Amino acid sequence: MNKVIAGIDIGGTKIAIALETLEGEKIGARRLPSEVEIGAYRIFGKISQAITEMLEENQVELVSVGIGCPSPLDIEKGLVMSPANLPDWDNFPIVKLFQDRFRVPVILDNDANAAMLGEYVYGAGRGFKNVVYITVSTGVGGGIIINGEIIHGVANGAGELGHTIVQPDGGAHCNCGSTGCLETICAGIHIARRAKERLEAGEPSLINEMVSNINEVTAKTVIEAVRRKDKLATEIWTETCRFLAIGVGNIITLIAPEAVIIGGSVALAGELLFKPLRLYLPEFVSMIPLEKVAIVPAELGGESGVCGALVLAKRSYKNLYQIHAI
Ligand SMILES: [Zn+2]
């Protein structure tokens, strides 16, 4: 019977599952709604049922499982610890449950690290040894791979670029409890917040005509208004790109990576984001030759997490520590 690995990407709204042979051939994929209201154990039941069906349909044998899941996690103990979007997953023993059900090794990591691994092996990070991954979406997350290994750090806290402080005085309050984090400028919800504050203060903008109610303004609205050359939106966007350049510049100075991969819904703005970012970076990086650092968009979109979960599974099966070797 052909041996396969399973990757599971758990998010607040959907769960993606993929099966792949050890030779790298994808043989099945499913998406399930997260249905947070039915509780962690019943969601686990649905995921394992889907995997069982996929194994039977393809007449294959499962040899390992990789899981990407929102933080906080206790990776060593294999526990999920009440992430904001999965509130009742408290001390949820996800690794043990899958181990008991399928009798195979199971490895867990956070969703940002899984997405980074996906990009590293299958996407924009292919061929590099040292990469930084940043996701600019509802929040700002990230991760670091050095010589093919994910840097986890104390309490698995490494790589949280979104919570580096870029506005020490008068910065906005952040979900992490701090103020002035990079996330409070660049995250989608904060781009929208800054636009709303100025619109509510009566500043003129095309955005007023694009929405029926100021509360409908999202980062996407602001980006669309930038494309239409709106002054207010352009000022907010310029500030966003400039602060992102501070954050990205600082991590380039610290890590000297070969590539910085930027994903997430805000990064879908494409060159509208990358062009000013590349323009501002030299102002904030003096020690590293920037022409040697690729600043590139993520390539896998919504698939990066499940692809990374497959890499985790393969790594677990082969017991490899050098991810780039597989
Ligand atoms: Zn923060």
Coordinates of C-alpha atoms and ligand atoms in Angstrom, one line a residue:
M1 CA 0.0 0.0 0.0
N2 CA 1.3 3.4 -1.0
K3 CA 2.5 5.5 2.0
V4 CA 1.1 9.0 2.4
I5 CA 1.4 12.0 4.8
A6 CA -1.4 14.3 5.9
G7 CA -1.2 18.1 6.3
I8 CA -3.9 19.9 8.3
D9 CA -4.2 23.7 8.4
I10 CA -6.6 24.9 11.1
G11 CA -7.9 28.4 10.9
G12 CA -10.7 30.4 12.5
T13 CA -13.1 29.9 9.6
K14 CA -11.8 26.9 7.6
I15 CA -9.7 23.8 7.9
A16 CA -7.7 22.6 5.0
I17 CA -6.5 19.0 4.7
A18 CA -4.2 17.5 2.1
L19 CA -2.6 14.1 1.5
E20 CA 0.6 13.7 -0.3
T21 CA 2.8 10.6 -1.2
L22 CA 6.3 10.5 0.1
E23 CA 7.4 11.2 -3.4
G24 CA 5.6 14.5 -3.3
E25 CA 2.5 13.7 -5.3
K26 CA -0.7 15.4 -3.9
I27 CA -3.4 12.8 -3.9
G28 CA -6.3 14.5 -2.2
A29 CA -7.5 17.8 -0.6
R30 CA -10.5 18.8 1.4
R31 CA -11.8 21.9 3.1
L32 CA -14.1 21.9 6.1
P33 CA -15.7 24.9 7.8
S34 CA -14.2 25.4 11.3
E35 CA -17.6 25.4 13.0
V36 CA -16.0 26.7 16.2
E37 CA -19.5 26.6 17.9
I38 CA -19.6 22.7 17.8
G39 CA -16.5 22.4 20.0
A40 CA -12.9 21.2 19.6
Y41 CA -13.6 17.5 20.1
R42 CA -16.3 17.3 17.5
I43 CA -14.1 19.3 15.0
F44 CA -11.3 16.8 15.7
G45 CA -13.9 14.0 14.9
K46 CA -14.8 15.6 11.6
I47 CA -11.1 16.1 10.5
S48 CA -10.2 12.6 11.4
Q49 CA -13.3 11.2 9.6
A50 CA -12.3 13.2 6.5
I51 CA -8.8 11.8 6.6
T52 CA -10.1 8.3 7.1
E53 CA -12.3 8.7 4.0
M54 CA -9.5 10.1 1.9
L55 CA -7.2 7.2 2.9
E56 CA -9.9 4.6 2.0
E57 CA -10.8 6.3 -1.3
N58 CA -7.2 6.3 -2.4
Q59 CA -6.2 2.9 -0.8
V60 CA -3.2 4.4 0.9
E61 CA -1.5 4.1 4.3
L62 CA -1.0 7.1 6.5
V63 CA 2.5 7.4 8.0
S64 CA 2.6 10.9 9.6
V65 CA 0.5 14.0 10.3
G66 CA 1.6 17.7 10.4
I67 CA -0.7 20.3 11.9
G68 CA -0.6 24.1 11.6
C69 CA -2.8 25.9 14.2
P70 CA -3.2 29.4 15.5
S71 CA -1.2 30.4 18.6
P72 CA -0.9 30.1 21.5
L73 CA 0.3 26.5 21.5
D74 CA 2.4 24.3 23.8
I75 CA 4.3 22.7 20.9
E76 CA 6.3 20.3 23.2
K77 CA 3.1 19.0 24.9
G78 CA 1.1 19.1 21.7
L79 CA -1.6 21.4 23.2
V80 CA -3.7 24.2 21.7
M81 CA -4.2 27.0 24.3
S82 CA -7.3 29.0 23.5
P83 CA -6.4 31.0 20.4
A84 CA -8.5 34.1 19.9
N85 CA -10.4 32.6 17.0
L86 CA -10.8 29.1 18.6
P87 CA -11.7 30.2 22.2
D88 CA -12.8 26.8 23.6
W89 CA -9.7 25.0 22.4
D90 CA -8.2 25.3 25.9
N91 CA -5.4 22.8 26.7
F92 CA -6.8 20.8 23.8
P93 CA -4.5 17.8 23.3
I94 CA -4.6 17.8 19.5
V95 CA -1.4 15.9 19.0
K96 CA -2.3 13.0 21.3
L97 CA -5.8 12.7 19.8
F98 CA -4.4 12.3 16.3
Q99 CA -1.6 10.0 17.5
D100 CA -4.2 7.7 19.3
R101 CA -6.5 7.8 16.3
F102 CA -4.0 7.0 13.5
R103 CA -1.0 5.5 15.4
V104 CA 1.5 7.7 13.5
P105 CA 3.9 10.5 14.5
V106 CA 2.1 13.9 14.7
I107 CA 3.9 17.3 14.7
L108 CA 2.3 20.6 15.6
D109 CA 3.5 24.2 14.8
N110 CA 1.8 27.6 14.7
D111 CA 0.0 28.7 11.5
A112 CA 2.4 31.4 10.6
N113 CA 5.4 29.0 10.8
A114 CA 3.4 26.4 8.8
A115 CA 2.7 29.0 6.1
M116 CA 6.3 30.0 6.1
L117 CA 7.4 26.4 5.7
G118 CA 5.0 26.0 2.8
E119 CA 6.5 29.0 1.1
Y120 CA 10.0 27.9 1.9
V121 CA 9.6 24.4 0.4
Y122 CA 7.0 24.9 -2.3
G123 CA 6.7 28.6 -2.9
A124 CA 8.6 31.9 -2.9
G125 CA 11.3 30.6 -0.6
R126 CA 12.5 27.8 -2.8
G127 CA 16.3 27.6 -3.1
F128 CA 17.1 29.9 -0.1
K129 CA 18.6 28.9 3.2
N130 CA 17.7 31.9 5.4
V131 CA 14.4 33.5 5.0
V132 CA 12.0 35.8 6.9
Y133 CA 8.3 35.4 6.3
I134 CA 5.8 38.2 7.1
T135 CA 2.1 38.0 6.7
V136 CA 0.3 41.3 6.6
S137 CA -3.4 40.5 6.9
T138 CA -5.9 41.2 9.7
G139 CA -2.9 41.1 11.9
V140 CA 0.9 41.1 11.2
G141 CA 2.6 37.7 11.8
G142 CA 5.8 36.2 10.8
G143 CA 8.6 33.7 11.2
I144 CA 12.3 33.1 10.6
I145 CA 14.1 30.1 9.0
I146 CA 17.9 30.0 9.5
N147 CA 19.8 27.3 7.7
G148 CA 16.6 25.5 7.0
E149 CA 15.3 25.4 10.6
I150 CA 12.4 27.3 12.0
I151 CA 13.6 29.6 14.9
H152 CA 11.1 29.0 17.7
G153 CA 12.9 30.7 20.6
V154 CA 11.7 30.9 24.2
A155 CA 8.0 30.0 24.6
N156 CA 7.9 29.6 20.8
G157 CA 7.8 33.4 20.6
A158 CA 10.3 34.1 17.9
G159 CA 9.5 35.9 14.7
E160 CA 6.7 38.1 15.9
L161 CA 7.7 41.0 13.8
G162 CA 4.2 42.5 14.1
H163 CA 4.8 43.2 17.8
T164 CA 8.1 45.0 17.5
I165 CA 7.6 48.6 18.6
V166 CA 7.8 51.2 15.9
Q167 CA 5.9 54.0 17.7
P168 CA 7.2 54.2 21.3
D169 CA 5.1 57.3 22.1
G170 CA 1.4 57.7 21.4
G171 CA 1.0 54.5 19.4
A172 CA -2.3 52.7 19.2
H173 CA -3.3 49.9 21.5
C174 CA -2.4 46.4 20.2
N175 CA -4.1 43.1 20.7
C176 CA -0.9 41.8 22.4
G177 CA -1.4 44.4 25.3
S178 CA 1.3 46.7 24.1
T179 CA 1.1 50.0 22.2
G180 CA 2.8 51.2 19.1
C181 CA 3.5 47.7 17.6
L182 CA 4.1 47.5 13.8
E183 CA 0.7 45.7 13.7
T184 CA -1.0 48.8 14.9
I185 CA 0.0 50.6 11.7
C186 CA 0.2 47.9 9.0
A187 CA -2.5 45.4 9.9
G188 CA -5.6 45.5 7.8
I189 CA -7.8 46.4 10.7
H190 CA -5.5 49.3 11.7
I191 CA -5.2 50.6 8.1
A192 CA -9.1 50.7 8.1
R193 CA -9.1 52.3 11.6
R194 CA -6.7 55.1 10.6
A195 CA -8.8 55.8 7.6
K196 CA -12.1 55.9 9.6
E197 CA -10.6 58.2 12.2
R198 CA -9.7 60.8 9.6
L199 CA -13.0 60.4 7.7
E200 CA -14.9 60.8 11.0
A201 CA -12.9 64.0 11.6
G202 CA -14.4 65.3 8.3
E203 CA -11.5 65.0 5.9
P204 CA -12.6 64.8 2.3
S205 CA -11.9 61.5 0.5
L206 CA -13.2 59.4 -2.4
I207 CA -13.8 56.7 0.3
N208 CA -16.9 58.6 1.4
E209 CA -18.4 57.7 -2.0
M210 CA -17.2 54.1 -2.0
V211 CA -19.0 53.0 1.1
S212 CA -22.5 53.7 2.4
N213 CA -21.3 53.8 6.0
I214 CA -17.9 54.6 7.4
N215 CA -17.9 51.4 9.4
E216 CA -17.8 49.5 6.1
V217 CA -14.3 50.8 5.4
T218 CA -11.7 48.0 5.2
A219 CA -8.0 47.9 4.1
K220 CA -9.3 46.8 0.7
T221 CA -11.3 50.0 0.4
V222 CA -8.3 52.1 1.3
I223 CA -6.2 50.2 -1.3
E224 CA -8.8 50.7 -4.0
A225 CA -8.9 54.5 -3.1
V226 CA -5.1 54.6 -3.4
R227 CA -5.4 53.1 -6.9
R228 CA -7.9 56.0 -7.7
K229 CA -5.2 58.5 -6.5
D230 CA -7.2 59.6 -3.4
K231 CA -5.1 61.9 -1.2
L232 CA -6.2 60.7 2.2
A233 CA -5.9 57.0 1.2
T234 CA -2.5 57.7 -0.4
E235 CA -1.2 59.4 2.8
I236 CA -2.4 56.4 5.0
W237 CA -0.9 53.9 2.5
T238 CA 2.4 55.8 2.3
E239 CA 2.6 55.8 6.1
T240 CA 1.8 52.0 6.1
C241 CA 4.5 51.2 3.6
R242 CA 7.1 53.4 5.4
F243 CA 6.4 51.8 8.8
L244 CA 6.5 48.3 7.1
A245 CA 9.9 49.3 5.7
I246 CA 11.1 50.1 9.3
G247 CA 10.0 46.7 10.5
V248 CA 11.3 44.8 7.5
G249 CA 14.5 46.9 7.5
N250 CA 15.2 46.1 11.2
I251 CA 14.8 42.4 10.7
I252 CA 17.0 42.5 7.6
T253 CA 19.7 44.2 9.7
L254 CA 19.3 41.5 12.4
I255 CA 19.1 38.4 10.3
A256 CA 20.6 39.3 7.0
P257 CA 18.2 36.9 5.2
E258 CA 18.5 36.0 1.5
A259 CA 14.8 36.6 1.1
V260 CA 11.9 38.4 2.8
I261 CA 8.6 36.8 1.8
I262 CA 5.6 38.9 2.3
G263 CA 2.1 37.3 2.2
G264 CA -1.4 38.0 3.6
S265 CA -4.4 39.8 2.2
V266 CA -2.8 43.3 2.5
A267 CA 0.2 42.1 0.5
L268 CA -2.2 41.2 -2.3
A269 CA -1.9 44.9 -3.2
G270 CA 1.2 43.7 -5.0
E271 CA 3.5 46.4 -6.5
L272 CA 1.4 49.0 -4.8
L273 CA 3.0 47.7 -1.6
F274 CA 6.3 46.3 -2.8
K275 CA 7.4 49.3 -4.9
P276 CA 7.3 51.9 -2.0
L277 CA 8.6 49.2 0.4
R278 CA 11.7 48.7 -1.7
L279 CA 12.0 52.5 -2.2
Y280 CA 12.0 53.2 1.6
L281 CA 14.1 50.3 2.7
P282 CA 17.6 51.9 2.0
E283 CA 16.7 54.6 4.5
F284 CA 16.4 52.0 7.3
V285 CA 19.2 49.5 6.4
S286 CA 22.8 50.5 6.3
M287 CA 24.8 47.4 7.1
I288 CA 23.3 44.9 4.6
P289 CA 23.6 45.1 0.8
L290 CA 19.9 45.2 -0.1
E291 CA 20.5 44.0 -3.6
K292 CA 21.4 40.7 -2.1
V293 CA 18.0 40.4 -0.2
A294 CA 15.1 39.4 -2.3
I295 CA 11.9 41.1 -1.2
V296 CA 9.2 38.9 -2.8
P297 CA 5.5 38.2 -2.5
A298 CA 4.3 34.9 -1.2
E299 CA 3.3 32.5 -4.0
L300 CA 0.9 30.0 -2.5
G301 CA -1.9 32.3 -1.2
G302 CA -4.4 30.3 0.9
E303 CA -2.5 27.1 0.3
S304 CA 0.7 28.0 2.1
G305 CA -0.5 26.7 5.5
V306 CA -1.6 23.3 4.4
C307 CA 1.6 23.0 2.2
G308 CA 3.6 23.8 5.3
A309 CA 1.7 21.3 7.4
L310 CA 2.7 18.6 4.8
V311 CA 6.3 19.7 5.2
L312 CA 6.0 19.3 9.0
A313 CA 4.5 15.8 8.4
K314 CA 7.3 14.8 6.0
R315 CA 9.9 16.2 8.4
S316 CA 8.4 14.2 11.2
Y317 CA 8.3 11.0 9.2
K318 CA 11.9 11.3 8.0
N319 CA 13.0 12.7 11.4
L320 CA 14.9 15.4 9.6
Y321 CA 16.0 18.6 11.2
Q322 CA 17.3 20.2 8.0
I323 CA 14.1 21.0 6.2
H324 CA 15.8 22.2 3.1
A325 CA 17.2 18.6 2.7
I326 CA 13.7 17.3 1.7
Ligands
ZN1 ZN 1.4 44.0 19.6

